[in-house]
XYZ file of C-alpha atoms in Angstrom:
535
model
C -20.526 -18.834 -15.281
C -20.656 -16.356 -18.411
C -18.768 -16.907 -21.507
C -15.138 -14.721 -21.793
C -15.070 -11.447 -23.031
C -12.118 -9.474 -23.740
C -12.102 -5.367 -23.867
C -11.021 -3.751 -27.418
C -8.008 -1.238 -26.317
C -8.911 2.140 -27.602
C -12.326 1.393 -28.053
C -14.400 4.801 -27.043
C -17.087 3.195 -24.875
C -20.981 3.149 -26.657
C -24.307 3.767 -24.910
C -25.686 0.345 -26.247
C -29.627 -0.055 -26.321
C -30.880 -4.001 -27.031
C -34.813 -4.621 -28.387
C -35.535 -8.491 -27.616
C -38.849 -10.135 -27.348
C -39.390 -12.981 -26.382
C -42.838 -14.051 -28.285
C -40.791 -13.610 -31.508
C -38.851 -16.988 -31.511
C -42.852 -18.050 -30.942
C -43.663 -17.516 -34.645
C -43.276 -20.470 -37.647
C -43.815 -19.960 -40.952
C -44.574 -23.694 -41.312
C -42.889 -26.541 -41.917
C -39.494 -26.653 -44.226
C -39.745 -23.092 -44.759
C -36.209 -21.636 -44.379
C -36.977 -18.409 -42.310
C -37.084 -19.234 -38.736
C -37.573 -16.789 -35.802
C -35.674 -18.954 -33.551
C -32.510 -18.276 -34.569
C -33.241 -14.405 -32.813
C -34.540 -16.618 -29.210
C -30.523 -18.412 -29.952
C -28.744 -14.960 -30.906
C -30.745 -13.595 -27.335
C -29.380 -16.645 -25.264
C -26.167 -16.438 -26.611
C -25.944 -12.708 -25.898
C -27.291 -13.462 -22.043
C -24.675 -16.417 -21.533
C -22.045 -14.328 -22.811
C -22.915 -11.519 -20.040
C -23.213 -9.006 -22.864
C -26.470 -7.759 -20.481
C -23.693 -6.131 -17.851
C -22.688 -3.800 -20.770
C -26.239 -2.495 -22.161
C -29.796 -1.621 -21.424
C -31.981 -4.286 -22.311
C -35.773 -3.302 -24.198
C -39.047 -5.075 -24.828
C -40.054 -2.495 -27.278
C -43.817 -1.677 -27.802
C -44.975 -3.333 -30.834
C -45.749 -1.102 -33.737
C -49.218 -0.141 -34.237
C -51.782 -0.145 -37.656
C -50.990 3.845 -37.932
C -47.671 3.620 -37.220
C -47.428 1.170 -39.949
C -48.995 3.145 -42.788
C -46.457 5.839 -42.445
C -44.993 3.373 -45.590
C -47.136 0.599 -46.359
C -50.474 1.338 -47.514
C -53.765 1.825 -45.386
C -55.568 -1.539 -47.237
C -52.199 -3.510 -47.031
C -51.718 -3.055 -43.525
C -55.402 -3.729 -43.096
C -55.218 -6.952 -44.898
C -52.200 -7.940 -42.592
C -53.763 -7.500 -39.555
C -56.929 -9.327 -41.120
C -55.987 -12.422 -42.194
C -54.948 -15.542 -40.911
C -54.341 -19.747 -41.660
C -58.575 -19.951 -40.630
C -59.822 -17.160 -42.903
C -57.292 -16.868 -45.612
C -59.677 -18.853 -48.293
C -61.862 -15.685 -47.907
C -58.689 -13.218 -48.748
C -57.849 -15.174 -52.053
C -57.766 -11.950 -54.413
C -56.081 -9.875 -51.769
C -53.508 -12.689 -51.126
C -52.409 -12.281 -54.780
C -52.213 -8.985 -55.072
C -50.046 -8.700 -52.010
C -47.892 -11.588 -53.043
C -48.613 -12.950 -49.770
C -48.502 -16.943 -49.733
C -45.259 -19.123 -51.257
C -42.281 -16.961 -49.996
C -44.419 -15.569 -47.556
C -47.305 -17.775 -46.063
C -50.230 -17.116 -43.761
C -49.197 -18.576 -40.491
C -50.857 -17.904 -37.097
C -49.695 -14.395 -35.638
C -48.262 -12.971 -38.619
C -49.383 -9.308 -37.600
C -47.964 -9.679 -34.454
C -44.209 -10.489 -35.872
C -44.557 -8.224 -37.801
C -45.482 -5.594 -35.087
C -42.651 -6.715 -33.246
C -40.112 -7.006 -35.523
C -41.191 -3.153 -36.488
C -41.748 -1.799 -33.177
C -38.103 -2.283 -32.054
C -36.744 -0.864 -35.434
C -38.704 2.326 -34.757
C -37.821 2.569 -30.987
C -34.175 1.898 -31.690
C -34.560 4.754 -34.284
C -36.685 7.221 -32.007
C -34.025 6.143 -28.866
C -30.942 7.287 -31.067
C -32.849 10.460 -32.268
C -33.007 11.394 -28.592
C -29.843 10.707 -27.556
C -30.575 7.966 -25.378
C -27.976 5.861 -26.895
C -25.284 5.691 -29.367
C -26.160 2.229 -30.905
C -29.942 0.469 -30.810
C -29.487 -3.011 -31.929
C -32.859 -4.885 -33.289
C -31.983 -8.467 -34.699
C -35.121 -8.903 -35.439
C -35.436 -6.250 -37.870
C -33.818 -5.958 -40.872
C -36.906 -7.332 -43.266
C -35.388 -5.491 -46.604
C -37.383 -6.654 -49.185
C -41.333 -5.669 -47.877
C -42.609 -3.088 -50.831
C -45.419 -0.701 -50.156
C -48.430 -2.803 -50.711
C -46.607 -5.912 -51.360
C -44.918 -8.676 -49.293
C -41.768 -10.421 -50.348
C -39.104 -12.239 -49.761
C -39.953 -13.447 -46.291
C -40.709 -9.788 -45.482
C -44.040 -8.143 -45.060
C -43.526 -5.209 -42.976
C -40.813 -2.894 -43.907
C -39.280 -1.700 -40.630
C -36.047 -0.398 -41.996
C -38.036 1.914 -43.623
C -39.952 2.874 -41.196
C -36.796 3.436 -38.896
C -35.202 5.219 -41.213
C -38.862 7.770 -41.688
C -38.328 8.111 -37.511
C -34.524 8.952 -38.032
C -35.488 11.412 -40.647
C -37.679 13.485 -38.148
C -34.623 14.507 -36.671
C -31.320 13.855 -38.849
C -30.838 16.018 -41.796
C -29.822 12.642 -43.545
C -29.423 8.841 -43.052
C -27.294 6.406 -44.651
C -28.664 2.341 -45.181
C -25.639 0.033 -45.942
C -26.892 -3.749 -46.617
C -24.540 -6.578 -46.610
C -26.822 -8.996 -46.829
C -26.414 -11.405 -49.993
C -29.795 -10.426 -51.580
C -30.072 -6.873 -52.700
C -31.866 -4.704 -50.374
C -34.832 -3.813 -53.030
C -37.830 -2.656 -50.734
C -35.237 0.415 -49.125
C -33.925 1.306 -52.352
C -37.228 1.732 -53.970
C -38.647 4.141 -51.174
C -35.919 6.466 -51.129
C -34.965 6.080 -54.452
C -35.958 9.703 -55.321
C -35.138 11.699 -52.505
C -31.255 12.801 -51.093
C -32.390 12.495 -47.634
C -31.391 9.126 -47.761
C -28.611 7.230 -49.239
C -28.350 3.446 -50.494
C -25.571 1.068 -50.259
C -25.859 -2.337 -50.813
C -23.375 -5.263 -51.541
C -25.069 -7.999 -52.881
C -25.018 -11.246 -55.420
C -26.442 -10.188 -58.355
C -27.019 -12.140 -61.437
C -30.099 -14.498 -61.899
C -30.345 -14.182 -57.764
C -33.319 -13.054 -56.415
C -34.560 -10.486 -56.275
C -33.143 -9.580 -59.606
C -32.676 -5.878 -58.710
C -29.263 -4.076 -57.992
C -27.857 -3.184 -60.849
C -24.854 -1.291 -61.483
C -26.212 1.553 -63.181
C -29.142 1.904 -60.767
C -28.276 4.662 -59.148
C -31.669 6.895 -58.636
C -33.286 9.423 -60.254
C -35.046 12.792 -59.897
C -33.524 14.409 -57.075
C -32.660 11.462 -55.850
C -29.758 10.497 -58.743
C -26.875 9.191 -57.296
C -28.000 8.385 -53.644
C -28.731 4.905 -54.641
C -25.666 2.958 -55.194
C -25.214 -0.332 -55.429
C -22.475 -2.893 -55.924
C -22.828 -6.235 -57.460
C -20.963 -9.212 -56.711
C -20.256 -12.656 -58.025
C -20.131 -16.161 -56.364
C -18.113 -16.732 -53.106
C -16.205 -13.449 -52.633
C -14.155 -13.820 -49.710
C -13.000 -11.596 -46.612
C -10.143 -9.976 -47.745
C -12.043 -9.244 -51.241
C -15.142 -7.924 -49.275
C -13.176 -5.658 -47.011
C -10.975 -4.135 -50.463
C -14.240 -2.728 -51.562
C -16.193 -2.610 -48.500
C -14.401 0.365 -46.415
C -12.989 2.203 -49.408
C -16.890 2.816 -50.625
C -18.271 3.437 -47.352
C -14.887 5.769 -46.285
C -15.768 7.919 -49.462
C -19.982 7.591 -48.763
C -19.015 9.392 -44.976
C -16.843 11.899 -46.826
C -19.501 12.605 -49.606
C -22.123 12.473 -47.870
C -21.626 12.939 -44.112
C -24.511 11.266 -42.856
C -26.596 12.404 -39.192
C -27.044 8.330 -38.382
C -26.685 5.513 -40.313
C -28.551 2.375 -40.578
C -26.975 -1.102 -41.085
C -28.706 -4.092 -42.311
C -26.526 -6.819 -41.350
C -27.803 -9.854 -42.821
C -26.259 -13.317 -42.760
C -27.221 -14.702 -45.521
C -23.416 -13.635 -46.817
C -21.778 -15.574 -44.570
C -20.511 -19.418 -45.993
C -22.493 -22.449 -45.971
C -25.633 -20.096 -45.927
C -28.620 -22.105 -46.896
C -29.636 -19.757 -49.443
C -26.249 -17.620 -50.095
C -23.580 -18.312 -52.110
C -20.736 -15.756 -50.598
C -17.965 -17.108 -48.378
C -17.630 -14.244 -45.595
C -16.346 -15.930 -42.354
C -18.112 -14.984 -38.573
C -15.121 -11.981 -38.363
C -15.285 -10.942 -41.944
C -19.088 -10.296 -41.798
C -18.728 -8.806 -38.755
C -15.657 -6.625 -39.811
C -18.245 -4.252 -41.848
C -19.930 -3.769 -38.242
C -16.714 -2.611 -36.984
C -15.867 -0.362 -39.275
C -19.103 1.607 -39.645
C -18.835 1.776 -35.699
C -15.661 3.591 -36.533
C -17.421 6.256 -37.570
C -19.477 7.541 -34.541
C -22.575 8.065 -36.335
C -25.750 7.167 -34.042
C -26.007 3.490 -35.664
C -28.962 1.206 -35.881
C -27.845 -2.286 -36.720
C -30.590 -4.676 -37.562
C -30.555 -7.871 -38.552
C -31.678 -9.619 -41.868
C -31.447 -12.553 -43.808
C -29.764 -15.775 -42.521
C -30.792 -19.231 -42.906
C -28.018 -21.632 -40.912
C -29.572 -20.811 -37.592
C -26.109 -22.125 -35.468
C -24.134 -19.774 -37.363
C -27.205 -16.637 -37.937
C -26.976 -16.380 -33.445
C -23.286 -17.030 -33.597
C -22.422 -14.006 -35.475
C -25.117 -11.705 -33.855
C -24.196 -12.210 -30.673
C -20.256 -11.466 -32.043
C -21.126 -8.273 -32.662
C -23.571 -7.525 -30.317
C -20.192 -7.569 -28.432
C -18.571 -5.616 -30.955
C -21.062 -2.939 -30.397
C -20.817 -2.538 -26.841
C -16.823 -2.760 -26.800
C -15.626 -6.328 -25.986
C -14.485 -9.429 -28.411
C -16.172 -12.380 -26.965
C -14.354 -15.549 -26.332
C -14.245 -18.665 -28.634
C -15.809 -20.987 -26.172
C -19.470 -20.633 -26.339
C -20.578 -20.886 -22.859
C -23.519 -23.689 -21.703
C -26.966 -22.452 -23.129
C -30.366 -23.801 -23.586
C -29.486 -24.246 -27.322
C -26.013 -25.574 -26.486
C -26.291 -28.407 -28.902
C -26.946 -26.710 -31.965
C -22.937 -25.956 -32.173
C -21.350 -29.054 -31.653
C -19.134 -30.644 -32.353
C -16.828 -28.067 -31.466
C -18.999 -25.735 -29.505
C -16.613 -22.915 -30.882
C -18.181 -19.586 -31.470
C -16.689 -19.052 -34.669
C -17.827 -19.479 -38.075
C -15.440 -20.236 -40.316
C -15.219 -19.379 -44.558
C -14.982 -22.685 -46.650
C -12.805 -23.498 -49.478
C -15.496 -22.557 -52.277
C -13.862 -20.398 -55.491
C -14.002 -16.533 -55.079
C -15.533 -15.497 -58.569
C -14.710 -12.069 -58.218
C -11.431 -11.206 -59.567
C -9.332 -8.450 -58.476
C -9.645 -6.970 -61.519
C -13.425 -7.489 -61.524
C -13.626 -5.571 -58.487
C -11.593 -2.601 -59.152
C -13.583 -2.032 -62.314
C -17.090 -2.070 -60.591
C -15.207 0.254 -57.339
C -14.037 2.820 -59.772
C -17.450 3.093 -61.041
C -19.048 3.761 -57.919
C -16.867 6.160 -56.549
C -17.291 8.185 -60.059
C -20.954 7.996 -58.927
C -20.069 9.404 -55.700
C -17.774 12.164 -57.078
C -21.419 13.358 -58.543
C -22.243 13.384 -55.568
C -20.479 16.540 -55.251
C -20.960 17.616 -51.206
C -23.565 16.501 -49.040
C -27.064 18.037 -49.563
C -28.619 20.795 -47.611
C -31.974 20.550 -46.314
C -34.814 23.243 -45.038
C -35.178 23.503 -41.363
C -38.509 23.183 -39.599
C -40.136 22.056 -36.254
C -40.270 18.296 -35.694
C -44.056 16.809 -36.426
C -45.201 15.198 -33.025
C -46.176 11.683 -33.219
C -47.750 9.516 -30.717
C -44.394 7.808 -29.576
C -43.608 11.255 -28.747
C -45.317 11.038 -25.495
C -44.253 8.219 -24.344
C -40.697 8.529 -25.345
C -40.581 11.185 -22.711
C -42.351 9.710 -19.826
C -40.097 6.445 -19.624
C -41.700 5.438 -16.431
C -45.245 6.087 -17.466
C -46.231 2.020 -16.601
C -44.416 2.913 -12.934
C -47.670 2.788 -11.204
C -48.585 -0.860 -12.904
C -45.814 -2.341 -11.126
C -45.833 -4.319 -7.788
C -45.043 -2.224 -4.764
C -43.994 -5.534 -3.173
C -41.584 -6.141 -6.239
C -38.122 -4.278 -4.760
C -36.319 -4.215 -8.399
C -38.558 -4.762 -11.107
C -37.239 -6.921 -13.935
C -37.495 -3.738 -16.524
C -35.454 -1.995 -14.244
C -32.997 -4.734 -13.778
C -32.753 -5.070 -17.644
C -31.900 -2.044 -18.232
C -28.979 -1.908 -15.900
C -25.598 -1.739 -17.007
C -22.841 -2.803 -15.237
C -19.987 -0.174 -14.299
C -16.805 -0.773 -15.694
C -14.578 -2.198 -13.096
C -17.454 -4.571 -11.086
C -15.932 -7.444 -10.942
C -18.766 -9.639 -9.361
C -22.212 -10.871 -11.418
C -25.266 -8.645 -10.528
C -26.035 -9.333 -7.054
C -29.919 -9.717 -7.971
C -29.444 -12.965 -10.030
C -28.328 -16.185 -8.985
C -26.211 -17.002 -12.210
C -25.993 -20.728 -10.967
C -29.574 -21.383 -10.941
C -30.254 -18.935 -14.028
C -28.301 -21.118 -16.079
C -28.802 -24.525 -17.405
C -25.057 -26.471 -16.589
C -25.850 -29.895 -18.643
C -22.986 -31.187 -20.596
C -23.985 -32.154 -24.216
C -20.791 -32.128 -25.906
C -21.600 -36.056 -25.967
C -24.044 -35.361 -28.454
C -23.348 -34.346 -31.796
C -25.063 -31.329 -32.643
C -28.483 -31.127 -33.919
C -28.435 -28.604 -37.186
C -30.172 -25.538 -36.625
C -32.317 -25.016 -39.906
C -35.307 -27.202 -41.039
C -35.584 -29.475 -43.765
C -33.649 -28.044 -46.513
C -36.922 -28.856 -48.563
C -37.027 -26.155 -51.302
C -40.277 -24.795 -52.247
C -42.318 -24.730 -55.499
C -43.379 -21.917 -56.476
C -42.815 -20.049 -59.701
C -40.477 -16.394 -58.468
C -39.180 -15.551 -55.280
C -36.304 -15.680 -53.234
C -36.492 -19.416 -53.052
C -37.148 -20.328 -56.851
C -34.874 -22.476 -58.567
C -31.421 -20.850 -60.073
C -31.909 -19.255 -63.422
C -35.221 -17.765 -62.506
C -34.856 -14.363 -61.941
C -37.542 -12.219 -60.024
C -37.448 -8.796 -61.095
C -39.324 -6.312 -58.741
C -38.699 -2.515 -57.716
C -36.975 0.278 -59.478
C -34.570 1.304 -61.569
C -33.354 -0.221 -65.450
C -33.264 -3.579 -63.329
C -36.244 -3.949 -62.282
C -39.560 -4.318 -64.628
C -41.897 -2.447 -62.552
C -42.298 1.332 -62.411
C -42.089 2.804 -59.051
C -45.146 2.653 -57.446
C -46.714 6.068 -57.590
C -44.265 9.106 -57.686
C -41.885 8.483 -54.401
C -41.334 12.128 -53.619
C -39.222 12.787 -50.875
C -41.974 12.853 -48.318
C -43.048 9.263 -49.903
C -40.631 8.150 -48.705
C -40.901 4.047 -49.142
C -38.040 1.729 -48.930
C -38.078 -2.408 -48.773
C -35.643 -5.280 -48.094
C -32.461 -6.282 -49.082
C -33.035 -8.878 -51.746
C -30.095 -10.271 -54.564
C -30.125 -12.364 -57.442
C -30.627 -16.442 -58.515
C -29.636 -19.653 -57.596
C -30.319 -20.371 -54.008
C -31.887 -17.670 -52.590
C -32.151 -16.314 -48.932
C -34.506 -14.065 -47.507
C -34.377 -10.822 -45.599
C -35.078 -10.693 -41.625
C -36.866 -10.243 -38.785
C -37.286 -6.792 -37.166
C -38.688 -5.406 -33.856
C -39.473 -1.764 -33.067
C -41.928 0.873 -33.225
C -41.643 4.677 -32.187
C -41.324 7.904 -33.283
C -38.861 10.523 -31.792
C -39.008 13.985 -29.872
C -38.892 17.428 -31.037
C -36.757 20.066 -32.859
C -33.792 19.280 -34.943
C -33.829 19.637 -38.849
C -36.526 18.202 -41.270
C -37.932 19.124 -44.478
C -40.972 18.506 -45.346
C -40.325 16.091 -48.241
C -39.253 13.090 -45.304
C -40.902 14.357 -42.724
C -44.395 12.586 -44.368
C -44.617 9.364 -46.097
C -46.508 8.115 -48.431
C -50.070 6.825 -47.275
């Protein structure tokens, strides 16, 4: 039996594409690291026992390949990536420091291949909405903000918001990235930080918080001044205070700059009792910001991000997974393989705690006022040069869908991609017909058990800077007056290279996991500044 959902009245109904696979709730970074890939296999199960599959078409995305990769991050980077691993790594010692790989983000068996597949479904999702195969492409296990050019960070090595957002580009005159995850989203800002194809909002903690970044003032330069804004915040901000700054910025952003799509980098590391956050947003405040920017109609890529409380990462995925395609889903959370991870009430919702909002009213209104005068200098949304769409590999198989037809069993009547991607007309009232739910599902009872918590150990690492480093040490990578580094080489628009959300000090959280990889079709508007990237 599937979990309640209940229909949002005078919701316009969304063509809803999902990228899940399987192998990446496979991956560990090792042990007591924070950032676990299992909380996408829970988000996944959640989704399935919910019946949110009736109401979407279901992807295993191709994982991104070494090429499609260095459309951002650089040929030797990607190489090393792909290179090294816990056997060999000795051998990469030099290479592992220069790519900050190791601490925040370790060696651990199949690290190219998460990163692959959190990449691959970023870019499909991206290359899907280009075509107008969907109006939302949702990729939980994207969202990995903080990945620089030739540089890991933050739990992030590959940046596949970025490389989304280069697919989008192909296409859309001009994309918009909101983060609300708690750390600033650094690596995203820094690529696009000197073009206005793109604009930058995030809402992050900032103030001794990794990754230091995020500034106020940091608002671009070069052609790209005033596309980057961003919007500091203090210490356990709550809903109401999130959503008074939240939709008046991103109302005036739409009107400014009326963005083609818009990406959405919905980390949870902002939600309370975060292991590494310090904001206060409950399960329906987070997921509020999803709403809204539905609101819009924009072709939206939501991705996911940071999030360290595993029970409470899945719980609010899954929410608005449901969100996206149209329904609220009930507070009971239906019988799952990870049932016991949310006892003791086995409620779906995730609730704010009782922790002081820092951010005064009159803080707030100060730092708003200042970023809509950036906006106002905005002054109209920017027009670009049309020319023919590059073709890129995906290109070809974005439009053959059913090129692997022949692979499949002739004795197979309904293949499982097929069934996947089946969405269920409104009005069925029965369960799909090709599934027997009873055996599908697991029906123990383990509400006699108190519930396991979902993270590891909350051992915290040693290491001198990064997003787990003790509070008052403040990491201070990418552009702008924040950060002490230059950008790396002269981003022009066609270099293109952004990187993950990242914030500021005491506890820190890390950005996400991503899947994707694709390119789109042919002929809509591009210039040539974003239609190459930086290799």
């Amino acid at each position: 039996m599937t979990g309640e959902m209940l229909e949002i009245e005078g919701e316009s109904k969304k063509r809803v594409c999902y990228f899940f696979d399987s192998d990446v709730g496979g991956f560990h970074y090792g042990p007591g690291h924070p950032m676990k890939p299992t909380r996408i296999r829970m988000c996944h199960s959640l989704v399935m026992n919910y019946g949110l599959y009736k109401r979407m078409e279901i992807f295993r995305a191709k994982p991104a390949t070494k090429r499609e990769m260095t459309q951002f991050h650089s040929d030797d980077y990607v190489d090393f990536l792909s290179r090294i691993t816990p056997s060999n790594m000795n051998s990469f010692v030099k290479e592992q420091h220069k790519c900050n790989v190791g601490d925040d983000c370790p060696v651990f068996d199949g690290l190219f291949d998460y990163c692959s597949i959190s990449a691959g479904g970023s870019m499909e999702g991206a290359a899907r909405l280009s075509r107008d195969k969907c109006d939302i492409a949702v990729n939980w296990a994207g969202g990995l903000h903080h990945a620089k050019k030739s540089e890991a960070s933050g739990f992030c090595y590959v940046n596949d918001i970025v490389l989304g957002i280069l697919e989008l580009l192909r296409y859309h005159t001009r994309v918009l990235y909101i983060d609300i995850d708690v750390h600033h989203g650094d690596g995203v800002e820094e690529a696009f930080y000197t073009t206005d194809r793109v604009m930058t909002v995030s809402f992050h903690k900032y103030g001794e918080f990794f990754p230091g970044t995020g500034e106020l003032r940091d608002v671009g330069i070069g052609k790209g001044k005033y596309y980057a804004l961003n919007f500091p915040l203090r210490d356990g901000i709550n809903d109401d205070n999130y959503k008074s700054v939240f939709e008046p910025v991103i109302q005036q952003v739409m009107e400014s700059y009326d963005p083609a799509a818009v990406v959405l980098q919905c980390g949870t590391d902002s939600l309370a009792g975060d292991k590494l956050g310090c904001l206060n947003l409950s399960m329906r405040g987070h997921a509020n910001c999803v709403k809204f920017v539905k609101s819009f109609n924009k072709p939206l890529l939501l991705l996911g991000g940071g999030g360290y409380t595993m029970r409470n990462v899945s719980r609010t995925w899954a929410y608005e997974t449901g969100l996206a395609t149209g329904v609220e889903l009930g507070p009971d959370i239906p019988v799952n393989e990870y049932y016991e991870y949310f006892g003791p009430d086995y409620q779906l919702d995730v609730k704010a705690s009782n922790a002081e909002d820092m951010n005064s009213t009159a803080y707030l209104e100060r730092v708003k006022n200042i970023v809509m005068e950036h906006l106002r200098n905005v002054g109209g949304p920017p027009s670009v040069q049309m020319m023919d769409v590059p073709t890129l590999p995906i290109d070809a198989e974005m439009d053959d869908m059913n090129q692997d037809e022949d692979t499949v069993d002739p004795d197979d009547r309904r293949p499982q991609s097929l069934l996947d991607r089946r969405v269920q007309a409104s009005g069925e009232l029965s369960d799909s017909d090709d599934e027997d739910e009873d055996n599908r599902r697991d029906h123990r009872s383990h509400r006699e058990r108190d519930s396991s918590s979902s993270s590891g150990s909350g051992r915290k690492f040693g290491m001198g800077v990064g997003i787990m480093t003790a509070p008052g040490v403040a990491s201070t990578h990418g552009a702008g007056p924040s950060g002490h580094t230059t950008l790396a080489s002269a981003v022009t628009p066609m270099d293109v290279e952004p990187a993950s959300s990242a914030a500021s000090g005491e506890a820190e959280n890390g950005a996400a996991s991503a899947s994707g990889n694709k390119p789109s079709p042919n002929g809509t508007p591009v210039d040539e500044s974003a239609a190459r990237t930086g290799r």
